[in-house]
Amino acid sequence: MEKSDNRQYNLDLLKALAIVCMLLCHPVIDFAITRPGYENEFWYFFADVVIGAYLVAAPGFMFAMGVGMTYSTKNTPREMARRGVKLFILSYVLNFFRFGMYYLAEDLIVGSISAGTLRFLFAPDILQFAGLAFMFTALFRKLKLKEKDMFFIALVLSAIGTVTSG
């Protein structure tokens, strides 16, 4: 891997587009569930499928992040693992402030913690996946795996995740 100090503006643009798409799709997805039949509406489909989880936002962000790892000046296994752990922890802190504290407050008033509260506190999102990507990449680099081996492991883990996620 070759290090470079130059910014990759096309990757920055892709990340910016992905973030804008996330800002557009999350409110539609989160507020749509308040109306019966929301899943059959065009805007829900557009926000969830087209710009959301499947085409632009999450995949675009992860692709740009993955390619950007190649150009990072901090790409030793130790630095990547540290960055991954920070992202992973901060993603759960974000979950707490984004959803968890409100649901926990409601649960304290009701008197018991609900499964929904735990789901919102521990639900994975793009930052958890980004943290895991950094940690796995650090591990693979530490083990000095070849790219084809990393690709094969990624395919196997993806297949396992697809089968087990329901």
mmCIF file with all atom_site columns, C-alpha atoms in Angstrom, residues 37-162:
data_model
loop_
_atom_site.group_PDB
_atom_site.id
_atom_site.type_symbol
_atom_site.label_atom_id
_atom_site.label_alt_id
_atom_site.label_comp_id
_atom_site.label_asym_id
_atom_site.label_entity_id
_atom_site.label_seq_id
_atom_site.pdbx_PDB_ins_code
_atom_site.Cartn_x
_atom_site.Cartn_y
_atom_site.Cartn_z
_atom_site.occupancy
_atom_site.B_iso_or_equiv
_atom_site.pdbx_formal_charge
_atom_site.auth_seq_id
_atom_site.auth_comp_id
_atom_site.auth_asym_id
_atom_site.auth_atom_id
_atom_site.pdbx_PDB_model_num
ATOM 1   C CA . GLY A 1 37  ? -49.359 1.510   4.939  1.00 0.00 ? 37  GLY A CA 1
ATOM 2   C CA . TYR A 1 38  ? -46.172 3.587   4.923  1.00 0.00 ? 38  TYR A CA 1
ATOM 3   C CA . GLU A 1 39  ? -44.124 0.758   3.429  1.00 0.00 ? 39  GLU A CA 1
ATOM 4   C CA . ASN A 1 40  ? -46.185 0.934   0.213  1.00 0.00 ? 40  ASN A CA 1
ATOM 5   C CA . GLU A 1 41  ? -45.607 4.639   -0.399 1.00 0.00 ? 41  GLU A CA 1
ATOM 6   C CA . PHE A 1 42  ? -43.199 5.892   -3.059 1.00 0.00 ? 42  PHE A CA 1
ATOM 7   C CA . TRP A 1 43  ? -41.249 8.238   -0.766 1.00 0.00 ? 43  TRP A CA 1
ATOM 8   C CA . TYR A 1 44  ? -40.603 5.506   1.743  1.00 0.00 ? 44  TYR A CA 1
ATOM 9   C CA . PHE A 1 45  ? -39.351 3.187   -1.004 1.00 0.00 ? 45  PHE A CA 1
ATOM 10  C CA . PHE A 1 46  ? -37.237 5.978   -2.495 1.00 0.00 ? 46  PHE A CA 1
ATOM 11  C CA . ALA A 1 47  ? -35.723 6.971   0.874  1.00 0.00 ? 47  ALA A CA 1
ATOM 12  C CA . ASP A 1 48  ? -35.155 3.442   2.146  1.00 0.00 ? 48  ASP A CA 1
ATOM 13  C CA . VAL A 1 49  ? -34.140 1.584   -0.999 1.00 0.00 ? 49  VAL A CA 1
ATOM 14  C CA . VAL A 1 50  ? -32.862 4.108   -3.532 1.00 0.00 ? 50  VAL A CA 1
ATOM 15  C CA . ILE A 1 51  ? -30.921 6.624   -1.449 1.00 0.00 ? 51  ILE A CA 1
ATOM 16  C CA . GLY A 1 52  ? -30.860 4.795   1.856  1.00 0.00 ? 52  GLY A CA 1
ATOM 17  C CA . ALA A 1 53  ? -29.608 1.416   2.806  1.00 0.00 ? 53  ALA A CA 1
ATOM 18  C CA . TYR A 1 54  ? -29.108 -0.188  -0.572 1.00 0.00 ? 54  TYR A CA 1
ATOM 19  C CA . LEU A 1 55  ? -27.767 2.175   -3.205 1.00 0.00 ? 55  LEU A CA 1
ATOM 20  C CA . VAL A 1 56  ? -26.244 5.472   -2.113 1.00 0.00 ? 56  VAL A CA 1
ATOM 21  C CA . ALA A 1 57  ? -25.950 6.295   1.559  1.00 0.00 ? 57  ALA A CA 1
ATOM 22  C CA . ALA A 1 58  ? -24.537 3.316   3.455  1.00 0.00 ? 58  ALA A CA 1
ATOM 23  C CA . PRO A 1 59  ? -22.770 1.518   0.575  1.00 0.00 ? 59  PRO A CA 1
ATOM 24  C CA . GLY A 1 60  ? -21.349 4.762   -0.823 1.00 0.00 ? 60  GLY A CA 1
ATOM 25  C CA . PHE A 1 61  ? -20.039 5.844   2.551  1.00 0.00 ? 61  PHE A CA 1
ATOM 26  C CA . MET A 1 62  ? -18.473 2.467   3.293  1.00 0.00 ? 62  MET A CA 1
ATOM 27  C CA . PHE A 1 63  ? -16.909 2.248   -0.181 1.00 0.00 ? 63  PHE A CA 1
ATOM 28  C CA . ALA A 1 64  ? -15.386 5.720   0.130  1.00 0.00 ? 64  ALA A CA 1
ATOM 29  C CA . MET A 1 65  ? -14.150 4.927   3.634  1.00 0.00 ? 65  MET A CA 1
ATOM 30  C CA . GLY A 1 66  ? -12.612 1.638   2.508  1.00 0.00 ? 66  GLY A CA 1
ATOM 31  C CA . VAL A 1 67  ? -10.814 3.162   -0.450 1.00 0.00 ? 67  VAL A CA 1
ATOM 32  C CA . GLY A 1 68  ? -9.790  6.091   1.742  1.00 0.00 ? 68  GLY A CA 1
ATOM 33  C CA . MET A 1 69  ? -8.040  3.687   4.129  1.00 0.00 ? 69  MET A CA 1
ATOM 34  C CA . THR A 1 70  ? -5.525  3.066   1.370  1.00 0.00 ? 70  THR A CA 1
ATOM 35  C CA . TYR A 1 71  ? -4.604  6.744   1.190  1.00 0.00 ? 71  TYR A CA 1
ATOM 36  C CA . SER A 1 72  ? -4.514  7.363   4.929  1.00 0.00 ? 72  SER A CA 1
ATOM 37  C CA . THR A 1 73  ? -1.201  8.330   6.463  1.00 0.00 ? 73  THR A CA 1
ATOM 38  C CA . LYS A 1 74  ? -2.293  6.575   9.675  1.00 0.00 ? 74  LYS A CA 1
ATOM 39  C CA . ASN A 1 75  ? -2.714  3.061   8.337  1.00 0.00 ? 75  ASN A CA 1
ATOM 40  C CA . THR A 1 76  ? -0.602  0.888   10.593 1.00 0.00 ? 76  THR A CA 1
ATOM 41  C CA . PRO A 1 77  ? -2.539  -1.974  12.199 1.00 0.00 ? 77  PRO A CA 1
ATOM 42  C CA . ARG A 1 78  ? -2.288  -0.329  15.637 1.00 0.00 ? 78  ARG A CA 1
ATOM 43  C CA . GLU A 1 79  ? -3.560  3.056   14.405 1.00 0.00 ? 79  GLU A CA 1
ATOM 44  C CA . MET A 1 80  ? -6.377  1.454   12.419 1.00 0.00 ? 80  MET A CA 1
ATOM 45  C CA . ALA A 1 81  ? -7.430  -0.714  15.370 1.00 0.00 ? 81  ALA A CA 1
ATOM 46  C CA . ARG A 1 82  ? -7.418  2.307   17.673 1.00 0.00 ? 82  ARG A CA 1
ATOM 47  C CA . ARG A 1 83  ? -9.520  4.263   15.190 1.00 0.00 ? 83  ARG A CA 1
ATOM 48  C CA . GLY A 1 84  ? -11.924 1.333   14.813 1.00 0.00 ? 84  GLY A CA 1
ATOM 49  C CA . VAL A 1 85  ? -12.384 0.934   18.559 1.00 0.00 ? 85  VAL A CA 1
ATOM 50  C CA . LYS A 1 86  ? -13.015 4.681   18.942 1.00 0.00 ? 86  LYS A CA 1
ATOM 51  C CA . LEU A 1 87  ? -15.607 4.641   16.152 1.00 0.00 ? 87  LEU A CA 1
ATOM 52  C CA . PHE A 1 88  ? -17.282 1.562   17.587 1.00 0.00 ? 88  PHE A CA 1
ATOM 53  C CA . ILE A 1 89  ? -17.556 3.048   21.089 1.00 0.00 ? 89  ILE A CA 1
ATOM 54  C CA . LEU A 1 90  ? -18.647 6.467   19.828 1.00 0.00 ? 90  LEU A CA 1
ATOM 55  C CA . SER A 1 91  ? -21.341 4.837   17.694 1.00 0.00 ? 91  SER A CA 1
ATOM 56  C CA . TYR A 1 92  ? -22.988 3.424   20.816 1.00 0.00 ? 92  TYR A CA 1
ATOM 57  C CA . VAL A 1 93  ? -22.618 6.763   22.596 1.00 0.00 ? 93  VAL A CA 1
ATOM 58  C CA . LEU A 1 94  ? -24.442 8.281   19.615 1.00 0.00 ? 94  LEU A CA 1
ATOM 59  C CA . ASN A 1 95  ? -27.153 5.601   19.921 1.00 0.00 ? 95  ASN A CA 1
ATOM 60  C CA . PHE A 1 96  ? -27.620 6.594   23.548 1.00 0.00 ? 96  PHE A CA 1
ATOM 61  C CA . PHE A 1 97  ? -27.991 10.309  22.807 1.00 0.00 ? 97  PHE A CA 1
ATOM 62  C CA . ARG A 1 98  ? -29.978 9.798   19.604 1.00 0.00 ? 98  ARG A CA 1
ATOM 63  C CA . PHE A 1 99  ? -32.529 7.301   20.932 1.00 0.00 ? 99  PHE A CA 1
ATOM 64  C CA . GLY A 1 100 ? -31.575 5.584   24.143 1.00 0.00 ? 100 GLY A CA 1
ATOM 65  C CA . MET A 1 101 ? -31.901 8.353   26.683 1.00 0.00 ? 101 MET A CA 1
ATOM 66  C CA . TYR A 1 102 ? -35.453 9.143   25.558 1.00 0.00 ? 102 TYR A CA 1
ATOM 67  C CA . TYR A 1 103 ? -36.574 5.528   25.670 1.00 0.00 ? 103 TYR A CA 1
ATOM 68  C CA . LEU A 1 104 ? -34.794 4.975   28.988 1.00 0.00 ? 104 LEU A CA 1
ATOM 69  C CA . ALA A 1 105 ? -36.557 8.015   30.451 1.00 0.00 ? 105 ALA A CA 1
ATOM 70  C CA . GLU A 1 106 ? -39.893 6.633   29.278 1.00 0.00 ? 106 GLU A CA 1
ATOM 71  C CA . ASP A 1 107 ? -39.032 3.206   30.716 1.00 0.00 ? 107 ASP A CA 1
ATOM 72  C CA . LEU A 1 108 ? -38.101 4.747   34.071 1.00 0.00 ? 108 LEU A CA 1
ATOM 73  C CA . ILE A 1 109 ? -41.509 6.424   34.177 1.00 0.00 ? 109 ILE A CA 1
ATOM 74  C CA . VAL A 1 110 ? -43.271 3.161   33.268 1.00 0.00 ? 110 VAL A CA 1
ATOM 75  C CA . GLY A 1 111 ? -41.117 1.137   35.648 1.00 0.00 ? 111 GLY A CA 1
ATOM 76  C CA . SER A 1 112 ? -39.469 -1.454  33.378 1.00 0.00 ? 112 SER A CA 1
ATOM 77  C CA . ILE A 1 113 ? -36.986 -1.519  30.529 1.00 0.00 ? 113 ILE A CA 1
ATOM 78  C CA . SER A 1 114 ? -38.551 -2.637  27.269 1.00 0.00 ? 114 SER A CA 1
ATOM 79  C CA . ALA A 1 115 ? -37.053 -4.713  24.469 1.00 0.00 ? 115 ALA A CA 1
ATOM 80  C CA . GLY A 1 116 ? -37.512 -1.705  22.176 1.00 0.00 ? 116 GLY A CA 1
ATOM 81  C CA . THR A 1 117 ? -35.257 0.379   24.377 1.00 0.00 ? 117 THR A CA 1
ATOM 82  C CA . LEU A 1 118 ? -32.537 -2.256  24.263 1.00 0.00 ? 118 LEU A CA 1
ATOM 83  C CA . ARG A 1 119 ? -32.955 -2.527  20.501 1.00 0.00 ? 119 ARG A CA 1
ATOM 84  C CA . PHE A 1 120 ? -32.436 1.220   20.063 1.00 0.00 ? 120 PHE A CA 1
ATOM 85  C CA . LEU A 1 121 ? -29.481 1.280   22.449 1.00 0.00 ? 121 LEU A CA 1
ATOM 86  C CA . PHE A 1 122 ? -27.662 -1.610  20.790 1.00 0.00 ? 122 PHE A CA 1
ATOM 87  C CA . ALA A 1 123 ? -28.916 -1.491  17.197 1.00 0.00 ? 123 ALA A CA 1
ATOM 88  C CA . PRO A 1 124 ? -26.115 -1.412  14.644 1.00 0.00 ? 124 PRO A CA 1
ATOM 89  C CA . ASP A 1 125 ? -25.773 1.480   12.252 1.00 0.00 ? 125 ASP A CA 1
ATOM 90  C CA . ILE A 1 126 ? -23.201 2.659   9.738  1.00 0.00 ? 126 ILE A CA 1
ATOM 91  C CA . LEU A 1 127 ? -20.697 3.816   12.384 1.00 0.00 ? 127 LEU A CA 1
ATOM 92  C CA . GLN A 1 128 ? -20.607 0.399   14.056 1.00 0.00 ? 128 GLN A CA 1
ATOM 93  C CA . PHE A 1 129 ? -19.920 -1.153  10.657 1.00 0.00 ? 129 PHE A CA 1
ATOM 94  C CA . ALA A 1 130 ? -17.214 1.423   9.967  1.00 0.00 ? 130 ALA A CA 1
ATOM 95  C CA . GLY A 1 131 ? -15.563 0.657   13.319 1.00 0.00 ? 131 GLY A CA 1
ATOM 96  C CA . LEU A 1 132 ? -15.675 -3.069  12.608 1.00 0.00 ? 132 LEU A CA 1
ATOM 97  C CA . ALA A 1 133 ? -14.217 -2.472  9.143  1.00 0.00 ? 133 ALA A CA 1
ATOM 98  C CA . PHE A 1 134 ? -11.264 -0.622  10.660 1.00 0.00 ? 134 PHE A CA 1
ATOM 99  C CA . MET A 1 135 ? -10.726 -3.343  13.281 1.00 0.00 ? 135 MET A CA 1
ATOM 100 C CA . PHE A 1 136 ? -10.913 -6.191  10.746 1.00 0.00 ? 136 PHE A CA 1
ATOM 101 C CA . THR A 1 137 ? -8.610  -4.359  8.347  1.00 0.00 ? 137 THR A CA 1
ATOM 102 C CA . ALA A 1 138 ? -6.137  -3.812  11.191 1.00 0.00 ? 138 ALA A CA 1
ATOM 103 C CA . LEU A 1 139 ? -6.300  -7.521  12.052 1.00 0.00 ? 139 LEU A CA 1
ATOM 104 C CA . PHE A 1 140 ? -5.842  -8.558  8.424  1.00 0.00 ? 140 PHE A CA 1
ATOM 105 C CA . ARG A 1 141 ? -2.858  -6.251  8.030  1.00 0.00 ? 141 ARG A CA 1
ATOM 106 C CA . LYS A 1 142 ? -1.338  -7.485  11.279 1.00 0.00 ? 142 LYS A CA 1
ATOM 107 C CA . LEU A 1 143 ? -1.687  -11.054 9.998  1.00 0.00 ? 143 LEU A CA 1
ATOM 108 C CA . LYS A 1 144 ? -0.213  -9.907  6.655  1.00 0.00 ? 144 LYS A CA 1
ATOM 109 C CA . LEU A 1 145 ? -3.023  -11.521 4.671  1.00 0.00 ? 145 LEU A CA 1
ATOM 110 C CA . LYS A 1 146 ? -3.062  -11.178 0.909  1.00 0.00 ? 146 LYS A CA 1
ATOM 111 C CA . GLU A 1 147 ? -5.866  -9.229  -0.758 1.00 0.00 ? 147 GLU A CA 1
ATOM 112 C CA . LYS A 1 148 ? -7.414  -12.375 -2.226 1.00 0.00 ? 148 LYS A CA 1
ATOM 113 C CA . ASP A 1 149 ? -7.538  -13.964 1.248  1.00 0.00 ? 149 ASP A CA 1
ATOM 114 C CA . MET A 1 150 ? -9.151  -10.829 2.682  1.00 0.00 ? 150 MET A CA 1
ATOM 115 C CA . PHE A 1 151 ? -11.696 -10.873 -0.147 1.00 0.00 ? 151 PHE A CA 1
ATOM 116 C CA . PHE A 1 152 ? -12.533 -14.538 0.470  1.00 0.00 ? 152 PHE A CA 1
ATOM 117 C CA . ILE A 1 153 ? -12.955 -13.934 4.225  1.00 0.00 ? 153 ILE A CA 1
ATOM 118 C CA . ALA A 1 154 ? -15.188 -10.938 3.458  1.00 0.00 ? 154 ALA A CA 1
ATOM 119 C CA . LEU A 1 155 ? -17.369 -13.069 1.179  1.00 0.00 ? 155 LEU A CA 1
ATOM 120 C CA . VAL A 1 156 ? -17.703 -15.815 3.782  1.00 0.00 ? 156 VAL A CA 1
ATOM 121 C CA . LEU A 1 157 ? -18.559 -13.350 6.571  1.00 0.00 ? 157 LEU A CA 1
ATOM 122 C CA . SER A 1 158 ? -21.028 -11.560 4.300  1.00 0.00 ? 158 SER A CA 1
ATOM 123 C CA . ALA A 1 159 ? -22.742 -14.840 3.483  1.00 0.00 ? 159 ALA A CA 1
ATOM 124 C CA . ILE A 1 160 ? -22.914 -15.782 7.175  1.00 0.00 ? 160 ILE A CA 1
ATOM 125 C CA . GLY A 1 161 ? -24.311 -12.341 8.026  1.00 0.00 ? 161 GLY A CA 1
ATOM 126 C CA . THR A 1 162 ? -26.917 -12.575 5.278  1.00 0.00 ? 162 THR A CA 1
#
